[in-house]
Coordinates of C-alpha atoms in Angstrom, one line a residue:
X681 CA 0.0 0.0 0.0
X682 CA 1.1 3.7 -1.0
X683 CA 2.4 6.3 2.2
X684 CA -1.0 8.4 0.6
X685 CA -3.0 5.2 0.7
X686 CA -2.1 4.5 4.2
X687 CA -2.1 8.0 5.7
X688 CA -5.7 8.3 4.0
X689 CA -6.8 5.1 5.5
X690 CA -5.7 6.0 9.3
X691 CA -7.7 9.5 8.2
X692 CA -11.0 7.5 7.7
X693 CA -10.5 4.9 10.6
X694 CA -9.4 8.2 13.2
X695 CA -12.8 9.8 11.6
X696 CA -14.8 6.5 11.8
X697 CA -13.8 5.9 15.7
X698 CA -14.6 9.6 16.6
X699 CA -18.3 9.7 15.5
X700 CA -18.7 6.1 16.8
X701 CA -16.9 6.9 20.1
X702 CA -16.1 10.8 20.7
X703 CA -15.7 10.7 24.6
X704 CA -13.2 8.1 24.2
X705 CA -11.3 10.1 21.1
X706 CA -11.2 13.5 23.2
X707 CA -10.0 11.7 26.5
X708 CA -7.5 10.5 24.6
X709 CA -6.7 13.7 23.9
X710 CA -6.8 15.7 26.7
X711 CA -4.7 12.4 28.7
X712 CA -2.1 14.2 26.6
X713 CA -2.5 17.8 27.7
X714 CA -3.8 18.5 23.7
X715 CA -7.1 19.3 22.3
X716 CA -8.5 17.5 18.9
X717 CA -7.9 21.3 17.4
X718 CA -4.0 21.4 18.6
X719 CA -4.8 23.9 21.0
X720 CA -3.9 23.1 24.7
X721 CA -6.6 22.8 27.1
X722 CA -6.2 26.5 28.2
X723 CA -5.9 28.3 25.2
X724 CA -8.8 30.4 23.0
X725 CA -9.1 29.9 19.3
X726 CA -8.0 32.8 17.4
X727 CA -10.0 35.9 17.4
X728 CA -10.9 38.4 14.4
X729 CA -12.6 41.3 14.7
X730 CA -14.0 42.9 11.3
X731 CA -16.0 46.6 11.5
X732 CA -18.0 48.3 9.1
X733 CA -18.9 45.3 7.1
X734 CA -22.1 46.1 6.3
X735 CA -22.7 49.1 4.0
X736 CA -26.6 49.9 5.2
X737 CA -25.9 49.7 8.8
X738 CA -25.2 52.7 10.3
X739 CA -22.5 50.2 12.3
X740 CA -21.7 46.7 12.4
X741 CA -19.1 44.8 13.0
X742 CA -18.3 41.0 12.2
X743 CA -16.4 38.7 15.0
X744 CA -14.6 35.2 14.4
X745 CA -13.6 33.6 17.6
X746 CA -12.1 29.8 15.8
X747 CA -15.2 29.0 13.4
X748 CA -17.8 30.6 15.5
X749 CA -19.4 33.6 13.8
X750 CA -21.4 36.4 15.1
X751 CA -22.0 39.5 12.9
X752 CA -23.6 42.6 15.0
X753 CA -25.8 45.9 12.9
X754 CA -27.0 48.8 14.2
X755 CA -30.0 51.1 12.8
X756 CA -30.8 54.9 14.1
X757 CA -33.9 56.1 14.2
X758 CA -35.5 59.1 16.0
X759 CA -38.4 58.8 17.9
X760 CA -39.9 60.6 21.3
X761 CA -38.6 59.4 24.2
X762 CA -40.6 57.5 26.9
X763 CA -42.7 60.3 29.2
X764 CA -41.2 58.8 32.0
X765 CA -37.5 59.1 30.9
X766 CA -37.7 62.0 29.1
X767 CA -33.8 62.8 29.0
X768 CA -32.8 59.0 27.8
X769 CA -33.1 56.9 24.4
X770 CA -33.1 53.6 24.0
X771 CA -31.4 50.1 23.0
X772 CA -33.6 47.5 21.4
X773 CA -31.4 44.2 21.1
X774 CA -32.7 41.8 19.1
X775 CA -30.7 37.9 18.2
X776 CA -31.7 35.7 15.2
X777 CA -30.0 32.1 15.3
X778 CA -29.5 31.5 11.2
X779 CA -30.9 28.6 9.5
X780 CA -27.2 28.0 8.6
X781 CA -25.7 28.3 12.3
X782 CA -26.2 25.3 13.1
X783 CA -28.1 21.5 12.0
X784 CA -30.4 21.4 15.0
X785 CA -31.6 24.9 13.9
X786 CA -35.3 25.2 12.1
X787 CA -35.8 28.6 10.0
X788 CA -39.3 30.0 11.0
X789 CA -38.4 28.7 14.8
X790 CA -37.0 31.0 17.8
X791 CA -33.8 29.5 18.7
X792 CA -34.0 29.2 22.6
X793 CA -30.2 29.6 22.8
X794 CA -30.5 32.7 21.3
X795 CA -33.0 34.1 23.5
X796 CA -31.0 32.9 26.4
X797 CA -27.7 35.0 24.9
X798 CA -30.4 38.2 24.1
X799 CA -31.0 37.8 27.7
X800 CA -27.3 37.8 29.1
X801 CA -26.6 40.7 26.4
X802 CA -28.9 43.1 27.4
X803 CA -28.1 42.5 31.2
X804 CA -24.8 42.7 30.6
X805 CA -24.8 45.8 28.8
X806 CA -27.3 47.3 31.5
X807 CA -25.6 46.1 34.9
X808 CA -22.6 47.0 33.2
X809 CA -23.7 50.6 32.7
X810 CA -21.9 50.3 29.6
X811 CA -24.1 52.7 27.6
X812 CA -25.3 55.8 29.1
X813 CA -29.0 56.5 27.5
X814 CA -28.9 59.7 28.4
X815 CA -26.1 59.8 26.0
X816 CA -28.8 59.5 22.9
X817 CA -31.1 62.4 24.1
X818 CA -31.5 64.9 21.3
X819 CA -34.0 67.4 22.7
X820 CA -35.2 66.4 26.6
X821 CA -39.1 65.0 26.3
X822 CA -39.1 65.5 22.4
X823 CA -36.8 63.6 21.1
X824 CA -34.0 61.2 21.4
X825 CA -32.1 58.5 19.4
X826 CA -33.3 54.9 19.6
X827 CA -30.8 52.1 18.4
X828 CA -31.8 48.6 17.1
X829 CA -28.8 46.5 17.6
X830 CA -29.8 43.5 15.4
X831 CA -26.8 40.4 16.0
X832 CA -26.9 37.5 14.0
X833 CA -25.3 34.0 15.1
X834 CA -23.8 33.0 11.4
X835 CA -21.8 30.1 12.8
X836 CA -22.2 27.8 16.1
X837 CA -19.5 26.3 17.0
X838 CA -18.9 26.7 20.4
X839 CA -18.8 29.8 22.4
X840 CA -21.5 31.6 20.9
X841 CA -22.3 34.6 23.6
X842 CA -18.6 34.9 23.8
X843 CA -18.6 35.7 19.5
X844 CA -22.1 37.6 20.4
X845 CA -20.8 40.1 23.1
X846 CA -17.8 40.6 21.2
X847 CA -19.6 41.6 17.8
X848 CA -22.2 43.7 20.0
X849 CA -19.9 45.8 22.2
X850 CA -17.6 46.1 19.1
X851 CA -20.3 47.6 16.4
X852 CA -21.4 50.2 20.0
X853 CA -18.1 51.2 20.4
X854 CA -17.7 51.9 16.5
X855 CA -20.6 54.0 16.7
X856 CA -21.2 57.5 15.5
X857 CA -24.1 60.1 16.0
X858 CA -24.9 62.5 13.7
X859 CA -25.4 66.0 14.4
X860 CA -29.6 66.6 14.7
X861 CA -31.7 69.7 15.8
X862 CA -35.2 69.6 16.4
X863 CA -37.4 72.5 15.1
X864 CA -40.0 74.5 16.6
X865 CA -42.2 72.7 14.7
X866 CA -40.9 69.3 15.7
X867 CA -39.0 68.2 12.9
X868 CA -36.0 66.4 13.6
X869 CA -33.0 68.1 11.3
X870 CA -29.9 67.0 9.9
X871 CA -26.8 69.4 10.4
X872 CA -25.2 67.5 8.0
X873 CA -27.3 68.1 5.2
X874 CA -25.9 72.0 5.2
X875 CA -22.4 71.0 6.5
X876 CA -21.7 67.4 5.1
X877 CA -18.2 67.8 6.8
X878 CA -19.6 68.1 10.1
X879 CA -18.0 65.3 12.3
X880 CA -20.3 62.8 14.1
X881 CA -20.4 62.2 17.4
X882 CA -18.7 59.1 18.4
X883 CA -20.9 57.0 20.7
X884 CA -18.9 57.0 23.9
X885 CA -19.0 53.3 26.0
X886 CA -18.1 53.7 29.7
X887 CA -17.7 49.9 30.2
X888 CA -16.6 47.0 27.7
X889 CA -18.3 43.9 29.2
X890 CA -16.5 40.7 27.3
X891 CA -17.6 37.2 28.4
X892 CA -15.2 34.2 28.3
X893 CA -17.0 30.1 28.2
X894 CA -15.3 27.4 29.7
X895 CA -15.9 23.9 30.2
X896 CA -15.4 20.8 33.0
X897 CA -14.3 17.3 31.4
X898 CA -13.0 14.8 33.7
X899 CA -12.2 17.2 36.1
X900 CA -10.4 19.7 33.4
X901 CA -11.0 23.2 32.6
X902 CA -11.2 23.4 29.1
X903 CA -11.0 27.2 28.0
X904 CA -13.2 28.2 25.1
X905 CA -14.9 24.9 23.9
X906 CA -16.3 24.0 20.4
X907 CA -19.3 23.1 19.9
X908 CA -18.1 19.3 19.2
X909 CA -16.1 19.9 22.6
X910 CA -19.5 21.4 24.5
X911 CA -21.7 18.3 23.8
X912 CA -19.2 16.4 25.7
X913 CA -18.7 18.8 28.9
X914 CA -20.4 18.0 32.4
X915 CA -20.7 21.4 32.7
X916 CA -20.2 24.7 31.1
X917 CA -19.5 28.2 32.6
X918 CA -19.9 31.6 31.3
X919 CA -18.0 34.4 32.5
X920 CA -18.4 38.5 31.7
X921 CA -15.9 40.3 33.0
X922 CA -15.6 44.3 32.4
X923 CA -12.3 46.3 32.0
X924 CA -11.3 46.3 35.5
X925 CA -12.1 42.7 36.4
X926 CA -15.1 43.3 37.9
X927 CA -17.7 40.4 37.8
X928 CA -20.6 41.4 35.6
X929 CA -24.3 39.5 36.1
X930 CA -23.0 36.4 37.7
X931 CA -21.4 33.2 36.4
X932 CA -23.8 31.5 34.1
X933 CA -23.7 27.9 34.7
X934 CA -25.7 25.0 32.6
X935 CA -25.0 21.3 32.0
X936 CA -25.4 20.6 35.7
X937 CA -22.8 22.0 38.6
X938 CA -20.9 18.6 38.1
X939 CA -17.3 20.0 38.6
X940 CA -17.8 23.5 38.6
X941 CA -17.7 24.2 42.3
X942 CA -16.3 27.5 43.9
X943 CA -12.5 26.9 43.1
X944 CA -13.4 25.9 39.4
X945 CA -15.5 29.3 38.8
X946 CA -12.5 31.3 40.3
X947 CA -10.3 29.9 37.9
X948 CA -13.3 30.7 35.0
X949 CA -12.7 34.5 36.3
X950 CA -9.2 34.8 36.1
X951 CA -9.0 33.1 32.9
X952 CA -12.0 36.1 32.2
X953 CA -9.8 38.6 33.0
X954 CA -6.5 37.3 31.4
X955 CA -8.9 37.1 28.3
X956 CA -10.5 40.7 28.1
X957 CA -7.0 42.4 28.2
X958 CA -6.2 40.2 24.8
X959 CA -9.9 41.4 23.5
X960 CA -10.1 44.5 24.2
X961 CA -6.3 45.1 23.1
X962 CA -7.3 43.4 19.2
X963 CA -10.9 45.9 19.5
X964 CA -9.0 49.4 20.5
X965 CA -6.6 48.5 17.6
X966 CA -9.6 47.9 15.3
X967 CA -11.2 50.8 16.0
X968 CA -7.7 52.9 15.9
X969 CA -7.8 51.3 12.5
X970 CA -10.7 52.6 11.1
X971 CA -10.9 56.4 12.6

């Protein structure tokens, strides 16, 4: 038999034995401190960060974290703010799992996982006090900017409100305002239109909430799992940490608390906080990159 014969043989029989039997291929893999993917057990997959992607956004911004895809739009529109907040504007955050994210996934069907990461967004972005709303008044108790931050989960494969925090804080903190007045009359004008050189005014973020997942198998924290790894976990914990380490809305836990007692979710938040430095390094040079 041919060296290509034989290497192509050991390809199908390593394939074969890993749908047949994957706990027993990955323990054999972590036995040896390496992960199916080459990565060791602590290490993230590589991280991209894309902005301005979409032309008829008015920002958006595309994130890779390994194969796992999140892609993050914004739309303004002007409306009155609420009578009881007259001095604030508003986020609507909306997350649409993609027929092509993943198998399980039926178009015409709410994904419950993304409702669960809608969830954790906008609590993260609130209890973080990330956005100031008072930030998009225009004209106290007439009007006021309201943005619809649309993120779409392109790709699941593992780590998906990691890839979805990422794309949303990214395509906020890419965000301009235009300049608007509001007449007498009530109509909301653009200062642009008579002075198209007029700057906008960049949305200003007072926190960057990133979240980090990790995983318990066999006893081992696996940092940043796939989805091929997540099917296999006892457990899996997600972590959002803001700039200065601070715990943001509470470890999430699911899978069952097998393994991820106190220790383990100490070690989730210092892996949290070794991650957000790398993260919000690769953003601030994104963002440097397009001014």
């Amino acid at each position: 038999m041919a060296a290509g014969e034989a290497t192509q043989s050991e390809s199908l029989q390593a394939d074969a034995f890993k749908k047949l039997y994957p706990r027993e291929f990955f323990t054999k893999f972590i036995e040896s401190g390496i992960r199916p993917d080459g990565r060791p057990v602590g290490r993230c997959r590589a991280t991209t960060i894309g902005l301005n992607v979409v032309s008829t956004a008015d920002s958006s911004a595309l994130v890779k974290i390994g194969s796992t895809t999140a892609l993050a739009g914004v739309k303004l529109e002007v409306m009155p703010p609420k009578q009881d907040l007259p001095n604030q504007g508003q986020l609507a955050i909306q997350v649409e799992m993609t027929s092509l994210a993943s198998s399980s996934h039926r178009p015409g069907r709410s994904s419950e996982e993304a409702t669960s990461i809608q969830e954790r967004i906008s609590s993260a972005l609130k209890s973080s006090s990330a956005l100031n709303l008072e930030d998009l008044c225009i004209d106290p108790g007439r009007a006021a900017w309201c943005l619809y931050l649309d993120i779409y989960l392109l790709d699941a494969a593992g780590g998906l409100m990691d890839a979805a925090l990422l794309a949303a804080v990214a395509c906020l903190a890419n965000m301009q305002l235009p300049h608007v007045t509001v007449s007498e009359q009530g109509a909301v004008v653009s200062a642009t239109d008579s002075d198209p050189q007029l700057p906008h005014d960049k949305l200003q973020l007072h926190s960057l909430p990133l979240s980090v997942t990790c995983g318990v198998f066999d006893s081992k924290l696996l940092v940043d799992p796939t989805s091929e790894e997540e099917a296999l976990l006892s457990s899996t914990i997600n972590t959002i940490i803001d700039a200065e380490g601070k715990l943001i809305c509470g470890p999430s836990v699911s899978g069952g608390r097998q393994g991820a007692d106190l220790s383990v979710i100490c070690q989730c938040i210092e892996v949290a906080r070794i991650r957000h430095k790398e993260v919000s390094q690769l953003l601030t040079q994104q963002l440097e990159a397009v001014q």
